[in-house]
Short mmCIF file of C-alpha atoms in Angstrom, two decimals:
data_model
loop_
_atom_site.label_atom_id
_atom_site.label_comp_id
_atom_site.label_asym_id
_atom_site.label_seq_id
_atom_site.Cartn_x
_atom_site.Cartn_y
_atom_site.Cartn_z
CA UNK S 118 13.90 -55.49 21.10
CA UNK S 119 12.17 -54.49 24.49
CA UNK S 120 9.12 -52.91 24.59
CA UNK S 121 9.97 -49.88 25.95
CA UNK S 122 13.13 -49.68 23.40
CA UNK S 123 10.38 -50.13 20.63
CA UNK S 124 8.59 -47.03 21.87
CA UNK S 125 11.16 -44.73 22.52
CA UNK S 126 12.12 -46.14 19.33
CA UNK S 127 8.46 -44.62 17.68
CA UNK S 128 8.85 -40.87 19.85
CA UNK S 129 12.22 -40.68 18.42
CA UNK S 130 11.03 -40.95 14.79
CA UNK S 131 8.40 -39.00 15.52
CA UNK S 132 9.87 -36.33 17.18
CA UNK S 133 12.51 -36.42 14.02
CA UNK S 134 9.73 -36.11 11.36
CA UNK S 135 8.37 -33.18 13.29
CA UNK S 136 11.61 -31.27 13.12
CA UNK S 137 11.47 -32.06 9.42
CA UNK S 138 8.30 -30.94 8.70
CA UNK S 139 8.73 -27.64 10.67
CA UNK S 140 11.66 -26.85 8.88
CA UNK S 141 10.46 -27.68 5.63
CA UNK S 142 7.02 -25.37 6.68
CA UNK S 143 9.38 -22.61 7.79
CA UNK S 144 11.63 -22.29 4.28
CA UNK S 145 7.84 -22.90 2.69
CA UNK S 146 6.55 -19.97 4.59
CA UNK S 147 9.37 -18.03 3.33
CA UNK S 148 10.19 -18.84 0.44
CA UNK S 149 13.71 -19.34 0.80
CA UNK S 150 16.01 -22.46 0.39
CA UNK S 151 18.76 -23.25 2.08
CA UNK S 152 20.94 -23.06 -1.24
CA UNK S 153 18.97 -20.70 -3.31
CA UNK S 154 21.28 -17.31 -3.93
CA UNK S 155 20.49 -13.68 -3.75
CA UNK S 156 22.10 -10.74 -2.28
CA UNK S 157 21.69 -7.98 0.22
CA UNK S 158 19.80 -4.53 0.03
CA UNK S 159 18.94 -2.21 2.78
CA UNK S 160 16.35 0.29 3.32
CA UNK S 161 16.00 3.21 5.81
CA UNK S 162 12.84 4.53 6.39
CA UNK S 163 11.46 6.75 9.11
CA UNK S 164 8.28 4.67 9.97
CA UNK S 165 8.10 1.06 9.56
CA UNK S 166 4.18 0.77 9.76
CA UNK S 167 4.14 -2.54 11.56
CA UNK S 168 6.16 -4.02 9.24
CA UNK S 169 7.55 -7.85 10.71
CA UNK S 170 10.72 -9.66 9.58
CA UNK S 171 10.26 -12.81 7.47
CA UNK S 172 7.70 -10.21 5.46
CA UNK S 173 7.46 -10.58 1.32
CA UNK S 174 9.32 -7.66 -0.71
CA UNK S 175 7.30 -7.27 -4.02
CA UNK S 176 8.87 -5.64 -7.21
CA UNK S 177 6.07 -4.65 -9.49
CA UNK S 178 3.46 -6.82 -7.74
CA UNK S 179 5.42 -9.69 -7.86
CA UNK S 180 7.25 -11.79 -5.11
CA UNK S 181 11.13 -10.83 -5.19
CA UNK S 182 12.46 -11.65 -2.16
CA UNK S 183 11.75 -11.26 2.09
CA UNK S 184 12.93 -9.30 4.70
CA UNK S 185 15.68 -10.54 6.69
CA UNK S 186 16.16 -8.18 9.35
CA UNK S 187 14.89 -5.06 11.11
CA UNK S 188 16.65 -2.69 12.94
CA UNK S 189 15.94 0.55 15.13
CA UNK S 190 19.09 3.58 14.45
CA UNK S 191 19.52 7.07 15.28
CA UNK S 192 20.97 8.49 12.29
CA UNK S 193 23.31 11.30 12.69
CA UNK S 194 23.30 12.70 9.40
CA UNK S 195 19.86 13.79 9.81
CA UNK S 196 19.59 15.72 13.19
CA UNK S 197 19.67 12.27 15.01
CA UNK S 198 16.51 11.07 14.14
CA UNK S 199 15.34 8.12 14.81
CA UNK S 200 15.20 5.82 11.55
CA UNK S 201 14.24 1.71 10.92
CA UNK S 202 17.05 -0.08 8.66
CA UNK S 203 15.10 -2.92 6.79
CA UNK S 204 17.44 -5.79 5.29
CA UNK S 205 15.89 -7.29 2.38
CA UNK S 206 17.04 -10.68 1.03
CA UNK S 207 16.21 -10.22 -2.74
CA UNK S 208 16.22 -13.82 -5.49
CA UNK S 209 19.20 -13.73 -7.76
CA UNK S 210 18.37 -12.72 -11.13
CA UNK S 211 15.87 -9.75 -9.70
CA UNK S 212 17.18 -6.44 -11.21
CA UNK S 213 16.13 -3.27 -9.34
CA UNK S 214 16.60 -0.31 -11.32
CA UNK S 215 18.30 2.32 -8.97
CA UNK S 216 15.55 4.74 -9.74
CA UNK S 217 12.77 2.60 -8.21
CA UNK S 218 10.45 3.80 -5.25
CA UNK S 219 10.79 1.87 -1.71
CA UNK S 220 7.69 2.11 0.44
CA UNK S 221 5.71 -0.48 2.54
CA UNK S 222 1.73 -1.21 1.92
CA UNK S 223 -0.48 -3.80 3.01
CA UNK S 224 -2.36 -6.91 1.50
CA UNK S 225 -5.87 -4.98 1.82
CA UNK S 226 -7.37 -3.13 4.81
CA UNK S 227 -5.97 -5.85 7.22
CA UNK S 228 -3.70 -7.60 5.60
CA UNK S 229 0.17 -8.71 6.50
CA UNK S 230 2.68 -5.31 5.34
CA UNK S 231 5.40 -5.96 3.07
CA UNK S 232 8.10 -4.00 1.28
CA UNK S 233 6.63 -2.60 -2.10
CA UNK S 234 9.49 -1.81 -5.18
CA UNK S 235 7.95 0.13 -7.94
CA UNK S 236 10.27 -0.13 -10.56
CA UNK S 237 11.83 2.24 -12.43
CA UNK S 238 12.99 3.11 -15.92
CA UNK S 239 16.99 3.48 -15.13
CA UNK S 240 19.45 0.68 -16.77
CA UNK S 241 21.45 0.81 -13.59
CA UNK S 242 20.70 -1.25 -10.78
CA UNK S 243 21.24 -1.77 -7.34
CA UNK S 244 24.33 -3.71 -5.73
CA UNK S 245 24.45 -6.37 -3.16
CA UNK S 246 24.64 -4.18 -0.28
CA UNK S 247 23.58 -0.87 -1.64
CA UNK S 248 21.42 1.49 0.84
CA UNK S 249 18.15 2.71 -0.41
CA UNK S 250 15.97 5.90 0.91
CA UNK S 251 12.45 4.56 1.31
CA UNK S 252 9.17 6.02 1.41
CA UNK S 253 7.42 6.49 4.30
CA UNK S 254 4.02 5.08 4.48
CA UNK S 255 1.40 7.31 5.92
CA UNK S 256 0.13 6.55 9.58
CA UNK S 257 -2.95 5.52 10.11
CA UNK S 258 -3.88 8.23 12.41
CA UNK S 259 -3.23 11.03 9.42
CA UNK S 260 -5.49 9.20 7.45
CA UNK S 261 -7.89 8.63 9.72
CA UNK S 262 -7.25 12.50 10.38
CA UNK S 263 -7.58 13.06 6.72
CA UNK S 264 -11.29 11.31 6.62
CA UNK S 265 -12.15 13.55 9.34
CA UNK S 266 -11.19 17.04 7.66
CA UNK S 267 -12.75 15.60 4.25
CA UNK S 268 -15.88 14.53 6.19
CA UNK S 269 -16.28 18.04 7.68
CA UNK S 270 -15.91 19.62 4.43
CA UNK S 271 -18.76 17.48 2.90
CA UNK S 272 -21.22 18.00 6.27
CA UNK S 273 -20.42 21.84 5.76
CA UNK S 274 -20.95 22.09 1.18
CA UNK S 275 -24.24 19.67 2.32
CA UNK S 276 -25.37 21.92 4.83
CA UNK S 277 -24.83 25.55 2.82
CA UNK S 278 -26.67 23.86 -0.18
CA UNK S 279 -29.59 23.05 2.11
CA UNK S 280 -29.41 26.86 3.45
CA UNK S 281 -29.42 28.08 -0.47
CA UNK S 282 -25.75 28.55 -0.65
CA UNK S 283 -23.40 28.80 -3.26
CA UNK S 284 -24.62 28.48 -6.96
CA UNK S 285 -25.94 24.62 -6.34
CA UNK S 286 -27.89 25.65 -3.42
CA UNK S 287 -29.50 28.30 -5.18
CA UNK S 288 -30.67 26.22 -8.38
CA UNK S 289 -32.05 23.77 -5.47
CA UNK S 290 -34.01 25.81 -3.75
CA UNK S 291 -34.67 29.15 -5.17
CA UNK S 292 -37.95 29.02 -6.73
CA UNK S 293 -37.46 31.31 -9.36
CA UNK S 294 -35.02 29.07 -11.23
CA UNK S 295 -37.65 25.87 -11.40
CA UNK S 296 -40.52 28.64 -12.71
CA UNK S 297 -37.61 29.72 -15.94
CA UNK S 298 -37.03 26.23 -16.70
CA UNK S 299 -40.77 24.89 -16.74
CA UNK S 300 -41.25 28.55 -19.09
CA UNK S 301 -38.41 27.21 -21.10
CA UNK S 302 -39.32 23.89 -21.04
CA UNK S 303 -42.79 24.29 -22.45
CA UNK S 304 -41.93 26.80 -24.92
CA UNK S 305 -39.57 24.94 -26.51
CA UNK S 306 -42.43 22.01 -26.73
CA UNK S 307 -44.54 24.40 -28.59
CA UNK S 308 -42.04 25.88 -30.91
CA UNK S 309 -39.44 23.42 -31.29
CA UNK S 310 -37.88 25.40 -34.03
CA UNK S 311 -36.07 27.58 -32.02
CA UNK S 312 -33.73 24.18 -30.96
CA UNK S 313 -32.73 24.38 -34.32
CA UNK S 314 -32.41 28.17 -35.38
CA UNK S 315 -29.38 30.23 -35.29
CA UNK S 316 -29.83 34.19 -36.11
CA UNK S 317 -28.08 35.40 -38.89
CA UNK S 318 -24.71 37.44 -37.85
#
């Protein structure tokens, strides 16, 4: 053998075990074999929230399948809005009780989004193929809009009870209230007693 039939010899395996191991890294990633089974189920939801094909779907917490494909749809049965049809691949042997909720979270504050399936408590389940309404997740500008509102709500309670405001600004700062308690306070150290006695009815 040549020398340069020897080399092309070593970037020909070498190109051949680096198909291999992407392939193998790309089922890995997703968790799906070539022969395993499952079937079908599609989502609609009205905000997809970032959410990326190849993403986990989780029933209960607990890996049950990935999604296959994403789709953008103007659905006419609802005044032509604009909708996102989610195709989940889901393992064989994973019931899904028809009754369950469909939304999409995230793996902490910036984690990857999947499809979350709360289970519920029906004995029917969903078909290959069956259609589920899902929950929209909430934007993050709401939220952020949300923290706002709640924020000035808290600057404005903090702000009355520093003006004497409302019944806890007035036990903070009106002086009267501190003068009853200390009265109370030490007569109840000189006749403790009166803890314990109850007039007669």
């Amino acid at each position: 053998m040549s020398r340069e039939s020897h080399l092309e010899l070593k970037v020909g395996s070498f190109v051949l075990l680096a198909l291999i191991g992407l392939s193998y890294f790309m089922f890995s990633v997703s968790n799906l074999s070539l022969f395993e089974k499952g079937r079908a189920l599609q989502a609609v939801f009205g905000f997809a929230n970032g959410l990326k094909e190849a993403a986990p779907v989780r029933l209960a917490g607990v890996e049950a399948g990935l999604v296959k494909k994403m789709e953008v749809f103007t659905d006419d049965n609802d005044n032509k809005r604009t909708k996102v049809s989610v195709t989940m691949w889901i393992k064989q042997g994973v019931e899904i009780p028809v009754d369950s909720k469909v939304t999409i979270n995230q793996l902490g504050l910036l984690g990857e989004k999947y499809v979350e399936i709360m289970p519920g408590t029906s004995t029917e389940f969903f078909k290959d193929g069956a259609v589920i309404v899902g929950h929209d997740p909430v934007p993050m500008e709401k939220l952020s809009e949300r923290v706002n509102a709640l924020t000035d709500k808290l600057e404005t309670t903090i702000d009355n009870i520093n003006k004497g405001q409302g019944t806890i600004g007035k036990f903070l700062t009106d002086e009267s209230i501190y003068r009853n308690l200390d009265e109370l306070t030490a007569d109840l150290k000189a006749n403790p007693w009166k803890l314990l006695y109850r007039p007669k009815k």
